[in-house]
Amino acid sequence: MEIVLTKSDFLDYRHCAKSLWLKKRKPDAIQWPAPSLFDRMLMQDGYRVEEEVKKLVTGWGDGSSCEFQVDFQCPPNLYARADMVRHVGDDEIDLFEIKGSTSLRSSTGQDHVDDAAFQTMVAERAGLRVRRICVIHVNKEYVRQGAVDPEQLLAIVDVTEDARGRLPQIEAEVDDAIEFLAQDAIDENGCSCRLIGSRDKHCASFQYFNADVPESSIYLLPRISRKKLETFLEEGRLSLADIDASEVTNLQAAVLRAAQSGSPVINRASIATFLGELEWPIYFYDYETFASAIPVADGLRPQGQMPVQYSLHRLTQEMELSHTEYLSLGPGMQRQLVEGLRRDIGDTGSLVSWNKKFEMACNSAIGEMFPDLAEFLEELNRRTVDLMDVFKEDYVDATFLGSTSIKKVLPVLCPDLKYDEDAVHDGAGAMAAWLSLIETADEAERERIAGELRAYCHLDTLAMVEIYRFLSRIAQG
């Protein structure tokens, strides 16, 4: 059975070799996750950057020698598709990787020089000579004013020397991957992800290869180090029931106690202090944002997160609850969004968010765009408190799965409040949905998407209200 290795396959191999083997050899063994709306949006983002590159090369003296989406195949095992090549002679090319990120690394840490080196290796094994290796990414300092200027938007980085230096290692890894995938059978007990502490970074087939990991496992311990994982794994102690409090950090200790006791760890006095410091009325607010490689409006930078929507619940000391919201129906409406906040938020009262660094960073970014609004936005930041902080040490439940995300906390504390899995139900999906909203000409579709976005953002702030009420009952004993 011949297995073709692509660049994406190679990256998957580096992450977890056994997971890639399973995908190639036993594709029906598990249900593999389908690309999300957000994944597809990122792909479209890359295509838009490529269109700007096409505009750029028309101004090059040798622009006619550039070709996009060029396939290389080294029978029977290797396949690559270069974003762009420039033909400079018989069987000689310059190779370009085109990326929507603002540096030589993506936001997820993917190294674009490695990408370019892989493409170079396949091209050269296919019989071509690669003269120069370049990565084209977007310039994070570019600010759109009017029509997009490809020369200012795009940064071209010659990575030839760096990529050439990495080639021997990559070639060795690729040959190892091909040999590994050629095996008809492998040891299916455990995979390399056992040494990754973050559950979110485990491969899709983690449960398949690690059936011995119990539900209440060491992977619930937040920020567990690789060294500590190695120790527990070598000693066969995968269950939290086998871990002593002296072996974990203070942050992990609360999760450990909650798991071993089977009940939440609650510091009522600390919760009461936190709630008692809030000023009435209390505003619960949440932003949904959009970012793209090609700024969608004047004043925006590549990949700059900008709010396009907010939901705001206002709770008075008499427990009267009201709600206001704003949804941008087109790009470049940040000023209107802030003006809505100025109407909806009074001069006194605490602002409650979940992971306040995000909302505060958004406020600061808008303040840079509109200096006349900066004072108001700085005041919002001064008044903002983080409800998530309570769940780091003062209310810890093992059923949060080691997380302080509202998506993990809400189902445990307020099970009657649920996100609709068949509609917009997370931030990444909201970003993709908003892009569809501003691009579609179908009015019925726009109304449908707008309805989903409003419902999702509304639930985010209502969730904070209900969690606040839950904590208030806890604090009162």
Coordinates of C-alpha atoms in Angstrom, one line a residue:
M1 CA 0.0 0.0 0.0
E2 CA 1.6 3.3 -1.2
I3 CA 1.1 6.2 1.1
V4 CA 1.4 9.7 -0.3
L5 CA 2.8 12.3 2.1
T6 CA 1.7 15.9 1.8
K7 CA 2.9 18.9 3.7
S8 CA -0.2 18.8 5.9
D9 CA 0.4 15.1 6.5
F10 CA 4.0 15.9 7.5
L11 CA 2.9 18.5 10.0
D12 CA 0.4 16.0 11.4
Y13 CA 3.2 13.4 11.6
R14 CA 5.3 15.8 13.6
H15 CA 2.4 16.4 16.0
C16 CA 1.5 12.7 16.5
A17 CA 2.9 10.0 14.2
K18 CA 0.5 7.3 15.3
S19 CA -2.5 9.5 14.7
L20 CA -1.4 10.1 11.1
W21 CA -0.8 6.3 10.7
L22 CA -4.3 5.6 11.9
K23 CA -5.8 8.2 9.5
K24 CA -3.9 6.7 6.6
R25 CA -4.2 3.0 7.5
K26 CA -7.4 2.7 9.5
P27 CA -9.5 5.8 8.5
D28 CA -12.7 4.3 9.8
A29 CA -11.3 3.6 13.3
I30 CA -12.6 6.8 14.7
Q31 CA -14.7 9.7 13.6
W32 CA -12.2 12.4 12.4
P33 CA -13.2 16.0 13.0
A34 CA -14.4 17.8 9.9
P35 CA -13.0 21.2 9.0
S36 CA -14.9 23.9 10.9
L37 CA -16.4 27.1 9.6
F38 CA -13.4 28.9 11.0
D39 CA -11.0 26.5 9.2
R40 CA -12.7 27.2 5.9
M41 CA -12.6 31.0 6.7
L42 CA -8.9 30.8 7.2
M43 CA -8.5 29.0 3.9
Q44 CA -10.5 31.8 2.2
D45 CA -8.3 34.3 4.0
G46 CA -5.2 32.7 2.4
Y47 CA -6.8 32.8 -1.1
R48 CA -7.5 36.6 -0.6
V49 CA -3.8 37.2 0.2
E50 CA -2.9 35.2 -2.9
E51 CA -5.0 37.5 -5.0
E52 CA -3.1 40.5 -3.6
V53 CA 0.1 38.8 -4.5
K54 CA -1.1 38.3 -8.1
K55 CA -1.7 42.1 -8.2
L56 CA 1.7 42.7 -6.9
V57 CA 3.6 40.6 -9.4
T58 CA 2.0 42.3 -12.3
G59 CA 4.3 45.2 -11.5
W60 CA 7.4 43.0 -11.6
G61 CA 9.5 43.1 -14.7
D62 CA 9.5 39.3 -14.8
G63 CA 5.9 39.0 -13.5
S64 CA 4.9 36.9 -16.4
S65 CA 7.3 34.2 -15.3
C66 CA 5.3 33.7 -12.0
E67 CA 2.9 30.8 -11.7
F68 CA 0.5 30.0 -8.9
Q69 CA -0.6 26.8 -7.3
V70 CA 2.1 24.6 -8.8
D71 CA 2.1 20.9 -8.1
F72 CA 5.3 18.9 -7.4
Q73 CA 5.2 15.1 -7.1
C74 CA 8.0 12.7 -6.4
P75 CA 6.6 9.3 -7.2
P76 CA 5.3 7.5 -5.4
N77 CA 5.5 9.0 -1.9
L78 CA 5.7 12.8 -1.9
Y79 CA 3.4 15.6 -3.1
A80 CA 3.5 19.3 -2.6
R81 CA 1.7 22.4 -4.0
A82 CA 3.7 25.6 -4.0
D83 CA 1.6 28.8 -3.7
M84 CA 3.8 30.5 -6.3
V85 CA 7.0 29.8 -8.3
R86 CA 9.0 32.1 -10.5
H87 CA 10.6 30.4 -13.4
V88 CA 14.2 31.6 -13.8
G89 CA 15.6 29.1 -16.2
D90 CA 15.4 25.6 -17.5
D91 CA 14.2 23.5 -14.5
E92 CA 15.1 26.3 -12.1
I93 CA 12.7 28.2 -9.9
D94 CA 12.2 30.6 -7.1
L95 CA 9.7 29.2 -4.6
F96 CA 7.2 31.4 -2.6
E97 CA 5.0 30.4 0.3
I98 CA 2.1 32.8 0.7
K99 CA 0.7 33.2 4.3
G100 CA -2.1 35.2 5.9
S101 CA -0.2 35.6 9.2
T102 CA 1.8 38.7 10.2
S103 CA 5.2 37.0 10.7
L104 CA 7.1 33.8 9.8
R105 CA 5.0 31.9 12.3
S106 CA 1.2 31.5 12.4
S107 CA -0.9 32.4 15.4
T108 CA -0.9 28.7 16.3
G109 CA 2.9 28.5 16.2
Q110 CA 3.3 26.8 12.8
D111 CA 6.7 27.6 11.3
H112 CA 6.4 28.9 7.7
V113 CA 10.1 28.4 7.0
D114 CA 9.6 24.6 7.7
D115 CA 6.6 24.7 5.2
A116 CA 8.8 26.3 2.6
A117 CA 11.6 23.8 3.2
F118 CA 9.3 20.9 2.8
Q119 CA 8.0 22.3 -0.5
T120 CA 11.6 22.9 -1.6
M121 CA 12.6 19.3 -0.8
V122 CA 9.7 17.9 -2.9
A123 CA 10.5 20.2 -5.8
E124 CA 14.1 19.2 -5.8
R125 CA 13.4 15.5 -5.5
A126 CA 11.1 15.9 -8.5
G127 CA 14.1 17.2 -10.5
L128 CA 13.9 21.0 -10.2
R129 CA 16.5 23.4 -8.9
V130 CA 15.3 25.9 -6.3
R131 CA 17.4 29.1 -6.4
R132 CA 15.6 31.2 -3.8
I133 CA 13.1 30.4 -1.1
C134 CA 10.8 33.1 0.1
V135 CA 7.8 33.5 2.5
I136 CA 5.2 36.2 1.7
H137 CA 3.2 37.3 4.7
V138 CA 1.1 40.4 5.6
N139 CA 2.7 43.4 7.2
K140 CA 1.3 43.9 10.7
E141 CA 2.2 47.7 10.5
Y142 CA 0.1 48.3 7.4
V143 CA -3.1 50.4 8.0
R144 CA -5.7 50.4 5.3
Q145 CA -6.7 53.7 3.9
G146 CA -8.8 53.4 0.8
A147 CA -8.1 50.6 -1.7
V148 CA -5.7 47.9 -0.5
D149 CA -2.1 48.6 -1.5
P150 CA -0.4 45.3 -2.2
E151 CA 3.1 46.8 -2.0
Q152 CA 2.4 48.1 1.5
L153 CA 0.3 45.1 2.6
L154 CA 2.8 42.4 1.8
A155 CA 6.2 41.5 3.2
I156 CA 8.5 39.3 1.2
V157 CA 11.1 37.5 3.3
D158 CA 14.0 35.6 1.7
V159 CA 14.4 32.5 3.9
T160 CA 16.8 30.6 1.6
E161 CA 19.7 30.3 4.0
D162 CA 17.4 29.4 7.0
A163 CA 15.4 26.8 4.9
R164 CA 18.5 25.3 3.5
G165 CA 19.9 24.8 7.0
R166 CA 16.8 23.0 8.0
L167 CA 16.5 20.7 5.0
P168 CA 18.7 17.8 6.2
Q169 CA 16.6 17.5 9.4
I170 CA 13.3 17.7 7.4
E171 CA 14.5 15.2 4.8
A172 CA 15.4 12.8 7.6
E173 CA 12.0 13.3 9.3
V174 CA 10.2 12.8 6.0
D175 CA 12.0 9.6 5.2
D176 CA 11.2 8.3 8.7
A177 CA 7.5 9.3 8.2
I178 CA 7.3 7.4 4.9
E179 CA 8.9 4.3 6.5
F180 CA 6.6 4.6 9.5
L181 CA 3.5 4.9 7.4
A182 CA 4.5 1.9 5.3
Q183 CA 4.1 -0.4 8.3
D184 CA 1.1 -2.7 8.2
A185 CA 0.8 -2.6 12.0
I186 CA 2.1 -0.5 14.9
D187 CA 2.0 -0.6 18.6
E188 CA -1.4 0.9 19.3
N189 CA -0.9 1.4 23.0
G190 CA -0.2 5.0 23.7
C191 CA 0.8 7.9 21.5
S192 CA 3.2 10.8 21.8
C193 CA 0.4 13.1 23.0
R194 CA 0.6 11.4 26.4
L195 CA 3.4 13.9 27.0
I196 CA 1.3 16.9 26.2
G197 CA -0.5 18.3 29.2
S198 CA -3.1 20.4 27.5
R199 CA -6.1 18.3 26.5
D200 CA -6.9 20.8 23.7
K201 CA -3.6 19.9 22.0
H202 CA -4.1 16.1 22.0
C203 CA -4.5 14.4 18.7
A204 CA -8.0 13.4 17.4
S205 CA -7.2 9.8 18.2
F206 CA -6.0 10.3 21.7
Q207 CA -8.7 8.1 23.3
Y208 CA -8.2 5.4 20.7
F209 CA -4.5 5.0 21.6
N210 CA -4.8 5.8 25.3
A211 CA -7.7 3.8 26.5
D212 CA -6.0 3.4 29.9
V213 CA -6.4 7.1 30.7
P214 CA -9.2 7.4 33.2
E215 CA -11.8 10.1 33.1
S216 CA -10.4 11.8 36.2
S217 CA -6.8 11.9 35.0
I218 CA -3.6 13.8 35.4
Y219 CA -4.5 15.7 32.2
L220 CA -7.1 17.7 34.2
L221 CA -4.3 19.4 36.1
P222 CA -3.9 22.9 34.6
R223 CA -0.5 23.8 33.2
I224 CA 1.1 20.4 34.1
S225 CA 4.7 20.3 33.0
R226 CA 6.1 17.7 30.6
K227 CA 8.6 16.6 33.3
K228 CA 5.8 16.0 35.8
L229 CA 3.8 14.1 33.2
E230 CA 6.8 11.9 32.5
T231 CA 7.2 11.1 36.2
F232 CA 3.5 10.2 36.7
L233 CA 3.4 8.1 33.5
E234 CA 6.6 6.2 34.3
E235 CA 5.1 5.4 37.7
G236 CA 1.8 4.3 36.2
R237 CA -0.1 7.0 38.1
L238 CA -2.6 8.3 35.6
S239 CA -5.5 8.8 37.9
L240 CA -5.8 11.8 40.1
A241 CA -6.7 9.4 42.9
D242 CA -3.1 8.4 43.0
I243 CA -1.6 11.9 43.2
D244 CA -0.6 13.6 46.4
A245 CA -1.2 17.3 47.0
S246 CA 2.5 17.8 47.8
E247 CA 3.3 16.9 44.1
V248 CA 1.3 19.6 42.5
T249 CA 1.3 23.4 42.3
N250 CA -1.0 25.6 44.2
L251 CA -3.1 26.2 41.0
Q252 CA -3.4 22.5 40.5
A253 CA -4.1 21.6 44.1
A254 CA -7.7 22.9 44.0
V255 CA -8.4 20.7 41.0
L256 CA -6.8 17.8 42.7
R257 CA -8.9 18.3 45.9
A258 CA -12.1 18.6 43.9
A259 CA -11.5 15.5 42.0
Q260 CA -10.5 13.4 45.0
S261 CA -13.3 14.6 47.1
G262 CA -15.9 14.4 44.4
S263 CA -17.2 17.9 45.2
P264 CA -16.3 21.5 44.3
V265 CA -13.6 23.3 46.3
I266 CA -15.2 26.5 47.4
N267 CA -13.8 29.5 49.2
R268 CA -17.0 31.3 50.2
A269 CA -15.2 34.2 52.0
S270 CA -13.1 35.0 49.0
I271 CA -16.1 34.8 46.6
A272 CA -18.1 37.1 49.0
T273 CA -15.2 39.6 48.9
F274 CA -15.0 39.5 45.1
L275 CA -18.8 40.1 44.7
G276 CA -18.9 42.7 47.5
E277 CA -16.4 44.9 45.7
L278 CA -18.6 45.2 42.6
E279 CA -20.4 48.5 42.2
W280 CA -24.0 48.8 41.2
P281 CA -25.4 48.6 38.6
I282 CA -23.4 45.7 37.2
Y283 CA -22.9 45.6 33.5
F284 CA -22.1 42.2 32.0
Y285 CA -20.5 42.7 28.6
D286 CA -19.0 40.6 25.8
Y287 CA -17.5 41.4 22.4
E288 CA -17.5 39.3 19.2
T289 CA -14.6 40.3 17.0
F290 CA -13.4 39.8 13.4
A291 CA -9.9 39.7 12.1
S292 CA -8.5 39.0 8.6
A293 CA -5.3 39.1 6.7
I294 CA -6.8 41.7 4.4
P295 CA -8.2 44.6 6.5
V296 CA -11.9 44.9 5.6
A297 CA -12.2 48.6 6.4
D298 CA -10.1 51.8 6.7
G299 CA -8.1 52.2 9.9
L300 CA -7.7 48.4 10.4
R301 CA -4.5 46.4 10.4
P302 CA -3.9 42.8 9.1
Q303 CA -5.2 40.3 11.6
G304 CA -6.2 43.1 14.0
Q305 CA -9.0 41.9 16.3
M306 CA -11.8 44.4 16.1
P307 CA -15.2 44.2 17.9
V308 CA -18.2 43.9 15.5
Q309 CA -20.8 43.1 18.1
Y310 CA -21.5 43.4 21.7
S311 CA -24.1 42.1 24.2
L312 CA -24.8 44.0 27.4
H313 CA -26.9 42.9 30.4
R314 CA -27.5 45.4 33.1
L315 CA -28.4 44.2 36.6
T316 CA -29.5 46.7 39.3
Q317 CA -29.3 46.3 43.1
E318 CA -33.0 45.6 43.1
M319 CA -32.2 42.6 40.7
E320 CA -33.9 44.2 37.7
L321 CA -32.3 42.9 34.5
S322 CA -32.3 44.6 31.1
H323 CA -30.4 43.9 27.9
T324 CA -29.1 46.0 25.0
E325 CA -26.9 44.9 22.1
Y326 CA -25.3 46.1 18.9
L327 CA -24.4 44.1 15.7
S328 CA -22.4 45.7 12.8
L329 CA -24.1 44.9 9.6
G330 CA -21.1 46.0 7.6
P331 CA -17.3 46.6 8.0
G332 CA -15.8 49.6 9.6
M333 CA -18.5 50.3 12.2
Q334 CA -16.4 50.4 15.3
R335 CA -17.2 54.0 16.1
Q336 CA -21.0 53.2 15.9
L337 CA -20.4 50.3 18.2
V338 CA -18.6 52.5 20.8
E339 CA -21.3 55.1 20.5
G340 CA -23.8 52.4 21.4
L341 CA -21.8 51.5 24.5
R342 CA -21.8 55.2 25.5
R343 CA -25.6 55.2 25.3
D344 CA -26.0 51.9 27.2
I345 CA -23.4 52.2 30.0
G346 CA -23.8 54.7 32.7
D347 CA -21.1 56.6 34.5
T348 CA -21.1 54.3 37.5
G349 CA -21.1 50.6 38.0
S350 CA -18.8 47.7 37.5
L351 CA -18.3 46.1 34.1
V352 CA -18.0 42.3 34.3
S353 CA -16.4 40.2 31.5
W354 CA -15.0 36.7 31.2
N355 CA -11.3 36.8 30.5
K356 CA -11.1 40.6 30.7
K357 CA -7.8 40.9 28.9
F358 CA -9.6 40.3 25.7
E359 CA -12.3 43.0 26.1
M360 CA -9.7 45.4 27.5
A361 CA -7.4 44.8 24.5
C362 CA -10.3 45.5 22.2
N363 CA -11.1 48.7 24.0
S364 CA -7.5 49.9 23.8
A365 CA -7.3 49.0 20.1
I366 CA -10.4 51.1 19.3
G367 CA -9.1 53.9 21.4
E368 CA -6.0 54.0 19.2
M369 CA -8.2 54.2 16.1
F370 CA -10.3 57.0 17.5
P371 CA -8.4 59.1 20.0
D372 CA -11.5 61.1 20.8
L373 CA -13.1 57.9 22.2
A374 CA -9.9 56.8 24.1
E375 CA -10.8 58.4 27.4
F376 CA -14.2 56.7 27.5
L377 CA -12.7 53.3 26.6
E378 CA -9.9 53.7 29.1
E379 CA -12.6 54.3 31.8
L380 CA -14.4 51.1 30.7
N381 CA -11.1 49.2 31.2
R382 CA -10.7 50.8 34.7
R383 CA -14.1 49.6 35.6
T384 CA -13.8 46.1 34.1
V385 CA -13.5 43.0 36.4
D386 CA -13.0 39.4 35.4
L387 CA -15.6 36.9 36.6
M388 CA -13.4 34.1 35.3
D389 CA -10.9 34.8 38.2
V390 CA -13.3 33.3 40.7
F391 CA -12.9 29.9 39.0
K392 CA -9.1 29.8 39.1
E393 CA -8.9 29.0 42.8
D394 CA -12.1 30.0 44.7
Y395 CA -14.6 27.8 43.0
V396 CA -13.0 24.7 41.4
D397 CA -14.9 21.7 40.1
A398 CA -13.2 18.7 38.5
T399 CA -16.1 18.5 36.0
F400 CA -14.8 21.8 34.5
L401 CA -12.1 19.4 33.1
G402 CA -9.3 21.6 34.3
S403 CA -10.6 24.6 32.4
T404 CA -11.9 28.0 33.4
S405 CA -13.6 28.6 30.0
I406 CA -17.2 29.7 30.3
K407 CA -18.1 26.9 27.9
K408 CA -16.9 24.4 30.6
V409 CA -18.2 26.2 33.7
L410 CA -21.8 27.1 32.4
P411 CA -23.0 23.5 31.8
V412 CA -22.0 22.5 35.3
L413 CA -23.4 25.5 37.2
C414 CA -26.4 26.4 35.0
P415 CA -27.3 23.3 33.0
D416 CA -30.5 24.8 31.8
L417 CA -28.6 27.4 29.7
K418 CA -27.3 25.7 26.6
Y419 CA -25.5 26.9 23.4
D420 CA -27.2 25.6 20.2
E421 CA -24.6 23.3 18.6
D422 CA -26.5 23.6 15.3
A423 CA -26.1 27.4 15.2
V424 CA -23.3 29.8 16.0
H425 CA -21.9 28.6 19.4
D426 CA -18.3 29.8 19.8
G427 CA -16.1 32.8 19.0
A428 CA -14.4 31.2 15.9
G429 CA -17.8 30.3 14.5
A430 CA -19.1 33.8 15.2
M431 CA -16.2 35.3 13.2
A432 CA -16.9 33.1 10.2
A433 CA -20.6 33.8 10.4
W434 CA -20.0 37.6 10.5
L435 CA -17.9 37.3 7.4
S436 CA -20.7 35.5 5.7
L437 CA -23.2 38.1 6.9
I438 CA -21.3 41.0 5.3
E439 CA -20.6 39.1 2.1
T440 CA -24.0 37.6 1.2
A441 CA -26.5 39.5 -0.9
D442 CA -29.3 37.2 0.2
E443 CA -31.4 39.2 2.6
A444 CA -33.1 36.2 4.1
E445 CA -29.7 34.6 4.8
R446 CA -28.4 37.9 6.3
E447 CA -31.3 37.9 8.7
R448 CA -30.8 34.3 9.6
I449 CA -27.1 34.8 10.4
A450 CA -27.7 38.0 12.3
G451 CA -30.3 36.2 14.4
E452 CA -27.8 33.5 15.3
L453 CA -25.1 36.0 16.1
R454 CA -27.4 38.0 18.4
A455 CA -28.6 34.9 20.1
Y456 CA -25.1 33.6 20.7
C457 CA -23.7 36.9 22.1
H458 CA -26.8 37.4 24.2
L459 CA -26.3 34.0 25.8
D460 CA -22.6 34.8 26.6
T461 CA -23.6 37.7 28.8
L462 CA -26.8 36.0 30.2
A463 CA -24.5 33.2 31.2
M464 CA -22.4 35.6 33.2
V465 CA -25.5 36.9 34.9
E466 CA -26.7 33.5 35.9
I467 CA -23.2 32.5 37.1
Y468 CA -23.1 35.7 39.1
R469 CA -26.4 34.8 40.7
F470 CA -25.1 31.3 41.4
L471 CA -22.1 32.7 43.1
S472 CA -24.2 35.1 45.1
R473 CA -26.2 32.2 46.6
I474 CA -22.9 30.4 47.4
A475 CA -21.5 33.5 49.1
Q476 CA -24.6 33.9 51.3
G477 CA -24.2 30.3 52.5

